[in-house]
Amino acid sequence: DTEVTQTPKHLVMGMTNKKSLKCEQHMGHRAMYWYKQKAKKPPELMFVYSYEKLSINESVPSRFSPECPNSSLLNLHLHALQPEDSALYLCASSQVPKGADTQYFGPGTRLTVL
Amino acid sequence: LAKTTQPISMDSYEGQEVNITCSHNNIATNDYITWYQQFPSQGPRFIIQGYKTKVTNEVASLFIPADRKSSTLSLPRVSLSDTAVYYCLVGDMRNTGTASKLTFGTGTRLQVTL
């Protein structure tokens, strides 16, 4: 099973809402990633979890809060977002946290902030 | 991090061979070169990876010259379904236990027509 699943597929939220994105993999991977992708732009790395610990935070605003409850799950908690945060949010995982390791991406969550 | 440069877009007819070249002048000794494919509103998908010379799989070939400052992804006999964005990335192959970043460049938008 080489699948990364993400829920929900689509999310519309107001600027005062609190919501969460969920990502799951059952490949035994020990690195998990959150990316943000705007239309016609490349994915931008947000966070990296390595062995369930936050290893990289690319200066992401605190209104985005990642969480890794266990080695299979990755959450992204959203609070007080801005309309410019509307984007495709991609989760990925790799066997180990090294740059050359193949990353397996989920289908993404399309987020719209009103 | 080694920066990559690719053509912004390419056009091809169905059935032709397509070669996409990526420049990575400051690639490090420990870096591998990886190519991903992304369809609209989906996560990127691994295509091929290499370190030097030539790598071939069922989907593509990757040519890397001796100085490794560039690489060429070759897609044989493209079809309409190969219309996508192709990203060239350079990443560290060492697993140091600490996460290393994978930075997406602008990518090449390939349009295949009849």
Short mmCIF file of C-alpha atoms in Angstrom, two decimals:
data_model
loop_
_atom_site.label_atom_id
_atom_site.label_comp_id
_atom_site.label_asym_id
_atom_site.label_seq_id
_atom_site.Cartn_x
_atom_site.Cartn_y
_atom_site.Cartn_z
CA ASP A 1 0.00 0.00 0.00
CA THR A 2 1.71 3.18 -1.20
CA GLU A 3 -1.15 5.51 -0.51
CA VAL A 4 -1.29 8.71 1.46
CA THR A 5 -4.83 9.76 2.26
CA GLN A 6 -6.01 13.24 3.10
CA THR A 7 -9.31 14.45 4.47
CA PRO A 8 -11.30 16.44 3.70
CA LYS A 9 -10.93 16.83 -0.07
CA HIS A 10 -12.43 20.30 0.03
CA LEU A 11 -12.85 22.75 2.91
CA VAL A 12 -14.47 26.16 3.02
CA MET A 13 -14.03 28.16 6.18
CA GLY A 14 -14.51 31.64 7.51
CA MET A 15 -11.70 33.67 9.00
CA THR A 16 -12.91 33.02 12.57
CA ASN A 17 -13.33 29.26 12.19
CA LYS A 18 -11.14 26.51 13.57
CA LYS A 19 -10.69 23.46 11.39
CA SER A 20 -8.22 20.62 10.94
CA LEU A 21 -6.73 18.80 7.98
CA LYS A 22 -5.87 15.14 8.38
CA CYS A 23 -3.26 12.99 6.67
CA GLU A 24 -2.66 9.27 7.08
CA GLN A 25 -0.13 6.74 5.76
CA HIS A 26 0.39 3.08 6.57
CA MET A 27 3.70 2.53 4.80
CA GLY A 28 5.76 2.69 7.99
CA HIS A 29 7.30 5.97 6.87
CA ARG A 30 9.08 7.99 9.54
CA ALA A 31 9.00 11.39 7.83
CA MET A 32 5.88 13.36 7.05
CA TYR A 33 5.49 16.72 5.37
CA TRP A 34 2.99 19.52 4.85
CA TYR A 35 3.18 21.60 1.67
CA LYS A 36 1.10 24.55 0.49
CA GLN A 37 0.49 25.05 -3.22
CA LYS A 38 -1.08 28.09 -4.86
CA ALA A 39 -2.45 27.91 -8.38
CA LYS A 40 0.23 27.50 -11.08
CA LYS A 41 3.01 27.59 -8.47
CA PRO A 42 5.24 24.78 -7.14
CA PRO A 43 4.54 23.20 -3.75
CA GLU A 44 6.08 25.14 -0.86
CA LEU A 45 7.30 23.24 2.16
CA MET A 46 5.64 24.21 5.44
CA PHE A 47 6.58 21.59 8.03
CA VAL A 48 8.58 18.39 8.31
CA TYR A 49 8.09 15.76 11.00
CA SER A 50 10.95 13.35 11.53
CA TYR A 51 10.32 10.34 13.77
CA GLU A 52 7.18 12.07 15.10
CA LYS A 53 9.07 15.20 16.09
CA LEU A 54 8.79 18.57 14.37
CA SER A 55 12.10 19.03 12.55
CA ILE A 56 11.49 21.86 10.14
CA ASN A 57 9.13 24.83 10.36
CA GLU A 58 9.56 27.08 7.36
CA SER A 59 8.59 30.23 9.28
CA VAL A 60 4.93 29.38 8.92
CA PRO A 61 2.50 31.75 10.70
CA SER A 62 1.17 30.44 14.01
CA ARG A 63 -2.37 30.27 12.65
CA PHE A 64 -1.16 26.96 11.17
CA SER A 65 -0.40 24.41 13.87
CA PRO A 66 0.89 20.95 12.94
CA GLU A 67 0.52 17.85 15.06
CA CYS A 68 1.83 14.30 14.68
CA PRO A 69 -0.12 12.09 17.13
CA ASN A 70 1.66 8.93 15.95
CA SER A 71 3.85 7.70 13.12
CA SER A 72 0.89 7.20 10.77
CA LEU A 73 -1.04 10.40 11.34
CA LEU A 74 -0.38 14.05 10.62
CA ASN A 75 -2.77 16.88 11.35
CA LEU A 76 -2.74 20.55 10.43
CA HIS A 77 -4.86 22.70 12.71
CA LEU A 78 -6.15 25.93 11.22
CA HIS A 79 -7.31 28.97 13.14
CA ALA A 80 -8.03 32.57 12.16
CA LEU A 81 -6.88 32.09 8.59
CA GLN A 82 -6.77 34.81 5.97
CA PRO A 83 -8.21 34.69 2.44
CA GLU A 84 -4.64 34.51 1.06
CA ASP A 85 -4.25 31.17 2.83
CA SER A 86 -6.61 29.64 0.28
CA ALA A 87 -4.60 26.97 -1.52
CA LEU A 88 -4.12 23.24 -2.07
CA TYR A 89 -2.57 21.69 1.04
CA LEU A 90 -0.53 18.60 0.31
CA CYS A 91 0.68 15.99 2.73
CA ALA A 92 3.57 13.69 1.89
CA SER A 93 5.58 10.97 3.56
CA SER A 94 8.93 9.32 2.99
CA GLN A 95 10.61 6.29 4.47
CA VAL A 96 13.28 8.35 6.18
CA PRO A 97 13.77 12.10 6.47
CA LYS A 98 16.39 12.66 3.79
CA GLY A 99 16.02 14.88 0.80
CA ALA A 100 16.68 12.18 -1.78
CA ASP A 101 14.09 9.78 -0.36
CA THR A 102 11.02 9.36 -2.53
CA GLN A 103 8.12 11.36 -1.20
CA TYR A 104 4.61 9.96 -1.58
CA PHE A 105 2.01 12.66 -1.84
CA GLY A 106 -1.65 12.63 -0.97
CA PRO A 107 -4.29 14.12 -3.26
CA GLY A 108 -4.44 17.30 -1.22
CA THR A 109 -7.12 19.34 0.53
CA ARG A 110 -8.46 22.30 -1.43
CA LEU A 111 -8.93 25.05 1.17
CA THR A 112 -10.97 28.17 0.57
CA VAL A 113 -10.97 30.91 3.21
CA LEU A 114 -13.82 33.39 2.94
CA LEU B 1 20.33 23.66 -1.22
CA ALA B 2 21.11 23.20 -4.88
CA LYS B 3 18.81 25.36 -6.98
CA THR B 4 17.30 23.95 -10.15
CA THR B 5 16.39 25.74 -13.37
CA GLN B 6 14.02 24.31 -15.97
CA PRO B 7 12.16 25.67 -18.99
CA ILE B 8 8.82 27.11 -17.93
CA SER B 9 6.86 25.27 -20.60
CA MET B 10 7.16 22.87 -23.55
CA ASP B 11 4.79 21.71 -26.25
CA SER B 12 4.82 18.37 -28.02
CA TYR B 13 2.71 16.29 -30.35
CA GLU B 14 1.48 12.90 -29.35
CA GLY B 15 3.90 10.11 -30.21
CA GLN B 16 7.02 12.27 -30.04
CA GLU B 17 9.92 11.92 -27.62
CA VAL B 18 10.18 14.77 -25.15
CA ASN B 19 13.39 15.80 -23.42
CA ILE B 20 13.25 18.20 -20.49
CA THR B 21 16.57 19.53 -19.25
CA CYS B 22 17.22 20.75 -15.74
CA SER B 23 20.21 22.79 -14.63
CA HIS B 24 21.65 22.32 -11.13
CA ASN B 25 25.05 23.97 -11.21
CA ASN B 26 25.81 23.79 -7.47
CA ILE B 27 24.81 20.17 -6.92
CA ALA B 28 26.66 18.58 -4.00
CA THR B 29 28.47 15.25 -3.92
CA ASN B 30 25.77 13.68 -1.74
CA ASP B 31 22.84 14.89 -3.85
CA TYR B 32 20.56 12.73 -5.97
CA ILE B 33 18.41 14.08 -8.80
CA THR B 34 14.72 13.25 -8.70
CA TRP B 35 11.88 14.04 -11.08
CA TYR B 36 8.23 14.31 -10.12
CA GLN B 37 5.11 14.65 -12.27
CA GLN B 38 2.04 16.59 -11.18
CA PHE B 39 -1.42 16.65 -12.74
CA PRO B 40 -3.82 19.52 -11.91
CA SER B 41 -5.33 19.31 -8.42
CA GLN B 42 -3.30 16.21 -7.53
CA GLY B 43 -0.16 15.64 -5.49
CA PRO B 44 3.18 15.20 -7.29
CA ARG B 45 4.15 11.67 -8.23
CA PHE B 46 7.67 10.22 -8.33
CA ILE B 47 8.89 9.42 -11.85
CA ILE B 48 12.59 8.62 -11.69
CA GLN B 49 15.76 9.22 -9.70
CA GLY B 50 19.44 9.02 -10.47
CA TYR B 51 22.94 9.93 -9.34
CA LYS B 52 25.02 9.69 -12.51
CA THR B 53 25.03 8.36 -16.11
CA LYS B 54 21.72 6.88 -17.20
CA VAL B 55 18.70 5.45 -15.41
CA THR B 56 15.72 3.92 -17.16
CA ASN B 57 12.41 2.63 -15.88
CA GLU B 58 9.10 1.74 -17.49
CA VAL B 59 8.06 5.39 -17.66
CA ALA B 60 11.12 7.48 -18.48
CA SER B 61 14.87 7.73 -18.81
CA LEU B 62 17.16 10.07 -16.94
CA PHE B 63 20.47 11.18 -18.42
CA ILE B 64 23.09 12.74 -16.16
CA PRO B 65 26.45 13.90 -17.58
CA ALA B 66 29.71 13.30 -15.74
CA ASP B 67 29.84 16.78 -14.17
CA ARG B 68 26.24 16.31 -12.87
CA LYS B 69 25.48 20.00 -13.35
CA SER B 70 22.45 19.19 -15.44
CA SER B 71 20.10 16.30 -16.12
CA THR B 72 17.62 15.43 -18.86
CA LEU B 73 14.32 13.65 -18.38
CA SER B 74 13.32 11.77 -21.51
CA LEU B 75 9.72 10.70 -22.07
CA PRO B 76 9.39 8.33 -25.04
CA ARG B 77 6.35 8.60 -27.31
CA VAL B 78 4.26 10.94 -25.18
CA SER B 79 0.49 10.77 -25.12
CA LEU B 80 -2.17 13.30 -24.18
CA SER B 81 -2.16 11.87 -20.66
CA ASP B 82 1.44 13.00 -20.18
CA THR B 83 0.27 16.62 -20.11
CA ALA B 84 1.41 17.72 -16.67
CA VAL B 85 3.99 19.75 -14.77
CA TYR B 86 7.38 18.08 -14.35
CA TYR B 87 9.62 19.05 -11.45
CA CYS B 88 13.34 18.43 -11.16
CA LEU B 89 14.64 18.32 -7.59
CA VAL B 90 17.99 17.79 -5.95
CA GLY B 91 18.14 16.15 -2.54
CA ASP B 92 20.69 14.80 -0.07
CA MET B 93 20.93 11.01 -0.07
CA ARG B 94 22.32 10.79 3.43
CA ASN B 95 20.08 9.86 6.31
CA THR B 96 21.49 11.83 9.19
CA GLY B 97 18.38 11.41 11.32
CA THR B 98 17.65 15.09 10.89
CA ALA B 99 15.18 16.09 8.22
CA SER B 100 16.52 17.71 5.09
CA LYS B 101 14.41 19.86 2.82
CA LEU B 102 13.26 19.16 -0.69
CA THR B 103 12.69 22.40 -2.58
CA PHE B 104 10.53 22.42 -5.69
CA GLY B 105 11.63 24.70 -8.52
CA THR B 106 9.22 26.30 -10.94
CA GLY B 107 8.74 23.08 -12.93
CA THR B 108 8.12 22.59 -16.65
CA ARG B 109 4.55 22.63 -17.92
CA LEU B 110 4.34 20.05 -20.75
CA GLN B 111 1.41 20.31 -23.10
CA VAL B 112 0.83 17.36 -25.44
CA THR B 113 -1.55 17.77 -28.36
CA LEU B 114 -2.76 15.62 -31.23
#
